[in-house]
């Protein structure tokens, strides 16, 4: 077994939350995270901290060009390097299954005949030291013959365009107009032409959304250990253990039960760990050498080793009557999926179905497509598809409000959807949709004081000014702007996907106390699921001690930690399993004691009435008597209500299970001479249905808001338009917000229960990422009077030197 620091794993140990006789740490309370202190102090063990006494180190050789034929690969010098145990290329793979992929199996484990993007894996090396592996990989000689690159829609769909993937056979190919289009989804409802004739005002806009990186702090890493039965044990940081397993096992030529996966400490994800990175490579090298193999990417490799957020070009048209009612919307969204499909089809579905935003629109004509190109592969990132659309439609709302002559917030409220509104897909919104109320709340929040940099006295506090500690301005050319935005995001997997999760719950007496053990395959990536699962068990079972087992593939799938779905779906599975355990405990107690045992009689009344948190002491005493001689265990799946695919001609269909909503008000200060922006405040109002852990909910909202801020003013992967090479694969050149860039983020949480969801909850994590970006852009426009139709905004855009 691999070793990790003994104080680095919060999982698999009991958490005991009691106060007097009442069980604490239940649903609705702000329970502290079991891994929080360890992460803050640097003691938490991440996947990169794993160690095995006789392990080797793996390294990946990546392509130096974006599109080329591979003429030859010479590994001789690398193999002859002392300390090298194995070098593998495509020809060394053990089975005929040599591709993988989340939705489309179009990604080669190692490049074969052609490389399709800068940084594609070509060969892998195992050696006794990481530096030896790196130097050996550098000795591999690869001869390329470069090919023309596909970088945009024009080059992808030209009559003579080279095909990124020849001989496509995936399920999307039959309905796309060109082989270099991954997927196309139209949504048509009503009569846009007739509605346009009724419009008194029409506005159009062309918008550009940049390529964003998930920028998680823990790089891709893992440890593969060969087993005596010919299988392999993989300890990995991922978002979806069972999806990884489904893709890994066929390439290794092993049945799934011989590829045993255990979740290791995850240093952030945000969608970037849904796709495989080094998992197959580490397993291949471990099985080839018979030794454990560890792979840890450096930051440069990490930029090439995972997908990014799709950059997009968006064209929008909106109309409105003179009294401010929207008449129609028409848009076309072009997403660049890069070299491989990843989750592009799902991103297209989200972008199209949410393209109209949280507004009442009966007449729409929407088209969304994703391209194959030779740019870096793009896939899942927080709020995928909906983020790009929100940036454009919210800019349109400001333009149209100004044309009509209405306040920008009032214009949005006038057209805001509510419960019962029919989406452009024909699906009615059958849970609360408090869009107008969220806008009212965020507008009503107190404004931050003017000229905060003078608050300390006569001397300016440069930390409060654009440019910050660079000391570039003392406020001479600084102006303030305020902007608003609101967004809509789906929750959970959509379009007919069988979205479910599994939970195993066990109750037994340990050391004279009843203990509940919860075992799921949920990937804890920082969202706080391990905290919520314990809260659910305490709430449903009345116990104080709850043990959260490490996530692995020895229990049924929990699906991905993405799409704001884990608390909804895996939380629902834990709740369901706990309820079944409670029923079994009641049956045992009635069989053993009837109504004659005083402690059990009280416990029975509380358990049966669902009031187990009211007097934990009585419940615990009764449970000990019932369970001291036997344990109760249940493994249960939980599914949300089914969805259906969107029609490929009209886009109609019950495609989403739930929607979430957030609104932002951004206050910015801009130095108009230097082109510097300081975001002073990003206030947010969000409906969460039910805050299972209020403190965690606030953290999710503030985190998502900050990622949207980064997209607004600094984050963008720059790809050379001629060579398709990445120009800035490092945190030196790819900037993310630091604590000095992060503004005050006051949050107003609204709780309007969704009757279809466990506890009435609503997915939280993604919605704030949507509206924070357009709110910041709106505030910058308000401050400068300039029109910005791209993100991020850089200094040269503000000063006119771009």
Short mmCIF file of C-alpha atoms in Angstrom, two decimals, residues 439-750:
data_model
loop_
_atom_site.label_atom_id
_atom_site.label_comp_id
_atom_site.label_asym_id
_atom_site.label_seq_id
_atom_site.Cartn_x
_atom_site.Cartn_y
_atom_site.Cartn_z
CA UNK A 439 -32.15 41.50 -8.62
CA UNK A 440 -34.12 43.54 -6.08
CA UNK A 441 -32.08 42.12 -3.22
CA UNK A 442 -28.69 42.66 -4.81
CA UNK A 443 -29.58 46.22 -5.80
CA UNK A 444 -30.77 46.97 -2.27
CA UNK A 445 -27.46 45.99 -0.66
CA UNK A 446 -25.52 48.95 0.80
CA UNK A 447 -22.99 50.45 -1.61
CA UNK A 448 -19.32 50.52 -0.63
CA UNK A 449 -18.06 54.00 0.29
CA UNK A 450 -16.59 56.28 -2.36
CA UNK A 451 -12.82 56.81 -2.59
CA UNK A 452 -11.95 54.07 -0.14
CA UNK A 453 -8.27 54.73 -0.69
CA UNK A 454 -8.64 57.91 1.39
CA UNK A 455 -10.43 56.21 4.28
CA UNK A 456 -7.23 55.91 6.31
CA UNK A 457 -6.48 59.61 6.14
CA UNK A 458 -4.85 62.10 3.79
CA UNK A 459 -2.32 59.62 2.43
CA UNK A 460 -3.76 57.29 -0.23
CA UNK A 461 -3.89 53.56 0.58
CA UNK A 462 -2.61 52.19 -2.72
CA UNK A 463 -3.95 48.73 -1.92
CA UNK A 464 -7.45 50.11 -2.54
CA UNK A 465 -6.54 51.64 -5.91
CA UNK A 466 -6.31 50.19 -9.42
CA UNK A 467 -2.81 48.79 -9.78
CA UNK A 468 -2.63 48.07 -6.05
CA UNK A 469 0.82 47.74 -4.56
CA UNK A 470 2.46 48.57 -7.90
CA UNK A 471 1.82 52.16 -6.77
CA UNK A 472 0.93 53.35 -10.26
CA UNK A 473 -1.81 55.82 -9.37
CA UNK A 474 -2.97 57.90 -6.43
CA UNK A 475 -6.50 58.31 -7.76
CA UNK A 476 -5.96 61.12 -10.24
CA UNK A 477 -7.80 59.44 -13.15
CA UNK A 478 -9.95 56.96 -11.26
CA UNK A 479 -13.67 56.74 -11.98
CA UNK A 480 -16.30 54.42 -10.50
CA UNK A 481 -18.80 52.21 -12.30
CA UNK A 482 -21.63 49.93 -11.21
CA UNK A 483 -22.99 46.99 -13.18
CA UNK A 484 -25.60 44.28 -12.74
CA UNK A 485 -26.13 40.81 -14.18
CA UNK A 486 -28.21 37.71 -13.51
CA UNK A 487 -27.89 34.19 -14.86
CA UNK A 488 -29.55 30.79 -15.12
CA UNK A 489 -27.74 27.44 -14.86
CA UNK A 490 -28.99 23.87 -15.07
CA UNK A 491 -28.25 21.46 -12.21
CA UNK A 492 -27.20 17.87 -12.79
CA UNK A 493 -26.65 15.90 -15.95
CA UNK A 494 -29.19 16.55 -18.65
CA UNK A 495 -30.58 15.46 -22.01
CA UNK A 496 -31.61 11.93 -21.00
CA UNK A 497 -28.42 11.01 -19.14
CA UNK A 498 -29.07 8.34 -16.50
CA UNK A 499 -27.92 10.49 -13.61
CA UNK A 500 -27.73 8.59 -10.35
CA UNK A 501 -25.56 8.05 -7.30
CA UNK A 502 -24.97 5.25 -4.83
CA UNK A 503 -24.46 5.34 -1.08
CA UNK A 504 -23.74 2.62 1.47
CA UNK A 505 -24.69 3.42 5.06
CA UNK A 506 -23.91 1.19 8.05
CA UNK A 507 -24.96 1.55 11.69
CA UNK A 508 -23.28 -0.33 14.51
CA UNK A 509 -22.09 0.08 18.08
CA UNK A 510 -18.40 0.92 18.47
CA UNK A 511 -16.93 1.46 21.94
CA UNK A 512 -20.35 1.59 23.49
CA UNK A 513 -21.67 4.27 21.12
CA UNK A 514 -23.76 4.03 17.94
CA UNK A 515 -21.75 5.01 14.88
CA UNK A 516 -22.94 5.57 11.29
CA UNK A 517 -20.53 4.88 8.44
CA UNK A 518 -21.13 6.46 5.04
CA UNK A 519 -19.38 5.07 1.97
CA UNK A 520 -19.76 6.63 -1.49
CA UNK A 521 -17.59 7.10 -4.56
CA UNK A 522 -18.12 10.85 -4.47
CA UNK A 523 -14.97 12.80 -5.31
CA UNK A 524 -14.33 15.38 -2.62
CA UNK A 525 -12.62 18.10 -4.63
CA UNK A 526 -13.09 20.89 -2.09
CA UNK A 527 -16.85 21.38 -2.36
CA UNK A 528 -17.52 20.02 1.14
CA UNK A 529 -19.46 16.86 0.36
CA UNK A 530 -17.79 14.96 3.18
CA UNK A 531 -19.22 17.50 5.61
CA UNK A 532 -22.74 17.37 4.19
CA UNK A 533 -22.86 13.57 4.13
CA UNK A 534 -22.10 13.48 7.85
CA UNK A 535 -24.76 16.13 8.47
CA UNK A 536 -27.34 14.05 6.61
CA UNK A 537 -26.49 10.93 8.60
CA UNK A 538 -26.77 12.80 11.90
CA UNK A 539 -30.07 14.31 10.84
CA UNK A 540 -31.67 11.08 9.68
CA UNK A 541 -30.23 8.69 12.28
CA UNK A 542 -29.75 10.82 15.37
CA UNK A 543 -26.17 9.65 15.91
CA UNK A 544 -23.34 11.92 16.97
CA UNK A 545 -20.47 9.97 15.43
CA UNK A 546 -20.31 9.57 11.65
CA UNK A 547 -17.40 7.99 9.79
CA UNK A 548 -16.92 8.94 6.16
CA UNK A 549 -15.15 6.13 4.31
CA UNK A 550 -12.57 6.97 1.60
CA UNK A 551 -14.12 7.13 -1.86
CA UNK A 552 -13.25 4.21 -4.13
CA UNK A 553 -14.69 1.87 -6.77
CA UNK A 554 -15.63 -0.78 -4.20
CA UNK A 555 -19.01 0.94 -3.94
CA UNK A 556 -21.37 1.91 -6.77
CA UNK A 557 -20.85 5.05 -8.86
CA UNK A 558 -21.55 8.50 -7.47
CA UNK A 559 -21.21 10.19 -10.83
CA UNK A 560 -19.04 13.23 -11.33
CA UNK A 561 -18.39 16.03 -8.90
CA UNK A 562 -19.61 18.58 -11.42
CA UNK A 563 -22.81 20.19 -12.69
CA UNK A 564 -23.66 21.30 -9.11
CA UNK A 565 -25.07 17.78 -8.67
CA UNK A 566 -23.29 16.04 -5.81
CA UNK A 567 -25.27 17.39 -2.85
CA UNK A 568 -28.46 16.84 -4.84
CA UNK A 569 -27.75 13.32 -6.13
CA UNK A 570 -25.23 11.75 -3.75
CA UNK A 571 -26.75 13.64 -0.85
CA UNK A 572 -30.07 12.18 -1.97
CA UNK A 573 -28.55 8.70 -2.03
CA UNK A 574 -27.13 9.11 1.48
CA UNK A 575 -30.48 10.40 2.74
CA UNK A 576 -32.33 7.51 1.11
CA UNK A 577 -29.91 4.91 2.50
CA UNK A 578 -30.17 6.45 5.97
CA UNK A 579 -33.95 6.27 5.83
CA UNK A 580 -33.77 2.57 4.93
CA UNK A 581 -31.27 1.95 7.73
CA UNK A 582 -33.63 3.72 10.13
CA UNK A 583 -36.49 1.46 9.04
CA UNK A 584 -34.35 -1.62 9.66
CA UNK A 585 -33.29 -0.35 13.08
CA UNK A 586 -36.93 0.25 13.97
CA UNK A 587 -37.82 -3.26 12.87
CA UNK A 588 -35.01 -4.77 14.97
CA UNK A 589 -35.96 -2.71 18.00
CA UNK A 590 -39.60 -3.66 17.77
CA UNK A 591 -38.67 -7.29 17.39
CA UNK A 592 -36.30 -7.25 20.36
CA UNK A 593 -38.08 -4.95 22.79
CA UNK A 594 -41.59 -4.12 21.66
CA UNK A 595 -42.69 -1.16 23.78
CA UNK A 596 -41.38 -2.41 27.11
CA UNK A 597 -37.84 -1.01 27.03
CA UNK A 598 -37.93 2.61 28.29
CA UNK A 599 -34.94 3.97 26.33
CA UNK A 600 -35.99 2.18 23.18
CA UNK A 601 -39.59 3.37 23.47
CA UNK A 602 -38.44 6.98 23.44
CA UNK A 603 -35.94 6.37 20.64
CA UNK A 604 -38.62 4.62 18.58
CA UNK A 605 -40.99 7.57 18.83
CA UNK A 606 -38.30 10.03 17.80
CA UNK A 607 -36.93 7.91 14.95
CA UNK A 608 -40.33 7.08 13.56
CA UNK A 609 -41.47 10.68 13.73
CA UNK A 610 -38.40 11.98 11.94
CA UNK A 611 -37.46 14.14 14.93
CA UNK A 612 -34.21 12.47 15.78
CA UNK A 613 -32.29 15.71 16.31
CA UNK A 614 -34.54 16.93 19.12
CA UNK A 615 -33.10 14.77 21.88
CA UNK A 616 -30.02 12.92 20.74
CA UNK A 617 -29.29 11.46 24.18
CA UNK A 618 -32.49 9.41 24.33
CA UNK A 619 -32.02 8.21 20.76
CA UNK A 620 -28.41 7.18 21.35
CA UNK A 621 -29.23 5.17 24.45
CA UNK A 622 -31.96 3.30 22.61
CA UNK A 623 -29.78 2.66 19.57
CA UNK A 624 -27.00 1.16 21.69
CA UNK A 625 -29.41 -1.36 23.18
CA UNK A 626 -30.76 -2.31 19.76
CA UNK A 627 -27.48 -2.54 17.83
CA UNK A 628 -24.98 -3.85 20.37
CA UNK A 629 -25.28 -7.40 18.98
CA UNK A 630 -25.72 -6.68 15.27
CA UNK A 631 -25.08 -4.05 12.60
CA UNK A 632 -27.37 -2.72 9.90
CA UNK A 633 -26.09 -1.88 6.40
CA UNK A 634 -27.82 -0.66 3.25
CA UNK A 635 -26.44 0.19 -0.20
CA UNK A 636 -28.89 2.22 -2.23
CA UNK A 637 -29.00 4.10 -5.54
CA UNK A 638 -30.85 7.37 -5.95
CA UNK A 639 -31.95 8.97 -9.23
CA UNK A 640 -33.50 12.32 -9.89
CA UNK A 641 -36.48 12.46 -12.21
CA UNK A 642 -35.66 11.58 -15.82
CA UNK A 643 -34.80 14.08 -18.54
CA UNK A 644 -34.88 13.68 -22.31
CA UNK A 645 -32.65 14.65 -25.24
CA UNK A 646 -33.38 17.87 -27.08
CA UNK A 647 -34.90 17.39 -30.50
CA UNK A 648 -32.10 17.82 -33.05
CA UNK A 649 -34.26 19.99 -35.32
CA UNK A 650 -36.26 22.15 -32.92
CA UNK A 651 -34.44 21.78 -29.60
CA UNK A 652 -37.66 20.98 -27.77
CA UNK A 653 -37.59 18.61 -24.81
CA UNK A 654 -37.56 18.23 -21.01
CA UNK A 655 -33.79 18.50 -20.97
CA UNK A 656 -32.91 19.72 -17.47
CA UNK A 657 -33.90 18.50 -14.03
CA UNK A 658 -33.42 21.75 -12.10
CA UNK A 659 -32.34 25.37 -12.58
CA UNK A 660 -30.34 27.65 -10.30
CA UNK A 661 -30.20 31.45 -10.31
CA UNK A 662 -27.76 34.09 -9.08
CA UNK A 663 -27.52 37.86 -9.49
CA UNK A 664 -24.52 40.15 -9.01
CA UNK A 665 -23.81 43.81 -8.57
CA UNK A 666 -20.25 44.80 -9.38
CA UNK A 667 -18.63 48.03 -8.20
CA UNK A 668 -15.37 48.84 -9.97
CA UNK A 669 -12.90 51.69 -10.10
CA UNK A 670 -10.96 52.27 -13.31
CA UNK A 671 -7.90 54.37 -13.96
CA UNK A 672 -8.83 55.53 -17.45
CA UNK A 673 -5.33 56.78 -18.30
CA UNK A 674 -3.43 53.66 -17.27
CA UNK A 675 -6.10 51.10 -18.17
CA UNK A 676 -6.17 49.54 -14.69
CA UNK A 677 -9.24 48.07 -13.00
CA UNK A 678 -9.94 47.50 -9.31
CA UNK A 679 -13.08 45.53 -8.49
CA UNK A 680 -14.19 47.00 -5.17
CA UNK A 681 -17.17 44.77 -4.49
CA UNK A 682 -19.07 41.87 -6.07
CA UNK A 683 -22.33 41.53 -4.18
CA UNK A 684 -24.36 38.40 -4.86
CA UNK A 685 -27.90 37.22 -4.21
CA UNK A 686 -28.65 33.56 -4.88
CA UNK A 687 -31.51 31.15 -4.29
CA UNK A 688 -30.12 27.88 -2.88
CA UNK A 689 -33.41 26.13 -2.12
CA UNK A 690 -32.13 24.98 1.25
CA UNK A 691 -28.73 25.78 2.75
CA UNK A 692 -27.66 22.40 4.13
CA UNK A 693 -24.44 23.96 5.46
CA UNK A 694 -24.77 27.77 5.31
CA UNK A 695 -21.06 28.42 5.79
CA UNK A 696 -20.17 26.06 2.94
CA UNK A 697 -22.84 27.62 0.74
CA UNK A 698 -21.33 31.07 1.24
CA UNK A 699 -17.89 29.69 0.39
CA UNK A 700 -19.16 28.14 -2.84
CA UNK A 701 -20.81 31.39 -3.90
CA UNK A 702 -17.75 33.47 -3.13
CA UNK A 703 -15.46 30.99 -4.89
CA UNK A 704 -17.58 30.90 -8.04
CA UNK A 705 -17.83 34.68 -8.00
CA UNK A 706 -14.05 35.01 -7.85
CA UNK A 707 -13.58 32.71 -10.85
CA UNK A 708 -15.98 34.90 -12.80
CA UNK A 709 -13.95 37.94 -11.77
CA UNK A 710 -10.81 36.29 -13.14
CA UNK A 711 -12.50 35.69 -16.47
CA UNK A 712 -13.60 39.33 -16.61
CA UNK A 713 -10.27 41.08 -16.18
CA UNK A 714 -7.27 38.76 -16.34
CA UNK A 715 -7.61 35.07 -17.22
CA UNK A 716 -7.06 33.90 -20.80
CA UNK A 717 -5.01 31.16 -22.40
CA UNK A 718 -3.40 32.78 -25.43
CA UNK A 719 -3.11 30.53 -28.48
CA UNK A 720 -1.02 31.67 -31.44
CA UNK A 721 -3.49 32.05 -34.35
CA UNK A 722 -0.87 30.93 -36.89
CA UNK A 723 0.79 27.97 -35.14
CA UNK A 724 -1.96 27.04 -32.61
CA UNK A 725 0.72 26.88 -29.91
CA UNK A 726 -0.03 27.96 -26.33
CA UNK A 727 1.89 31.12 -25.47
CA UNK A 728 1.37 31.38 -21.71
CA UNK A 729 1.38 27.96 -19.98
CA UNK A 730 2.42 29.17 -16.52
CA UNK A 731 1.08 31.16 -13.59
CA UNK A 732 3.64 33.80 -14.43
CA UNK A 733 1.90 34.59 -17.71
CA UNK A 734 -1.59 33.22 -17.05
CA UNK A 735 -2.90 35.40 -14.24
CA UNK A 736 -5.49 34.35 -11.67
CA UNK A 737 -6.96 36.51 -8.89
CA UNK A 738 -4.98 36.61 -5.66
CA UNK A 739 -6.33 37.72 -2.30
CA UNK A 740 -5.28 41.27 -3.22
CA UNK A 741 -7.47 41.13 -6.36
CA UNK A 742 -10.47 39.58 -4.64
CA UNK A 743 -13.04 42.18 -3.60
CA UNK A 744 -15.53 42.17 -0.78
CA UNK A 745 -18.23 39.62 -1.68
CA UNK A 746 -21.35 40.12 0.45
CA UNK A 747 -23.89 37.34 -0.11
CA UNK A 748 -27.66 37.33 0.36
CA UNK A 749 -28.90 33.73 0.45
CA UNK A 750 -32.52 33.05 -0.46
#
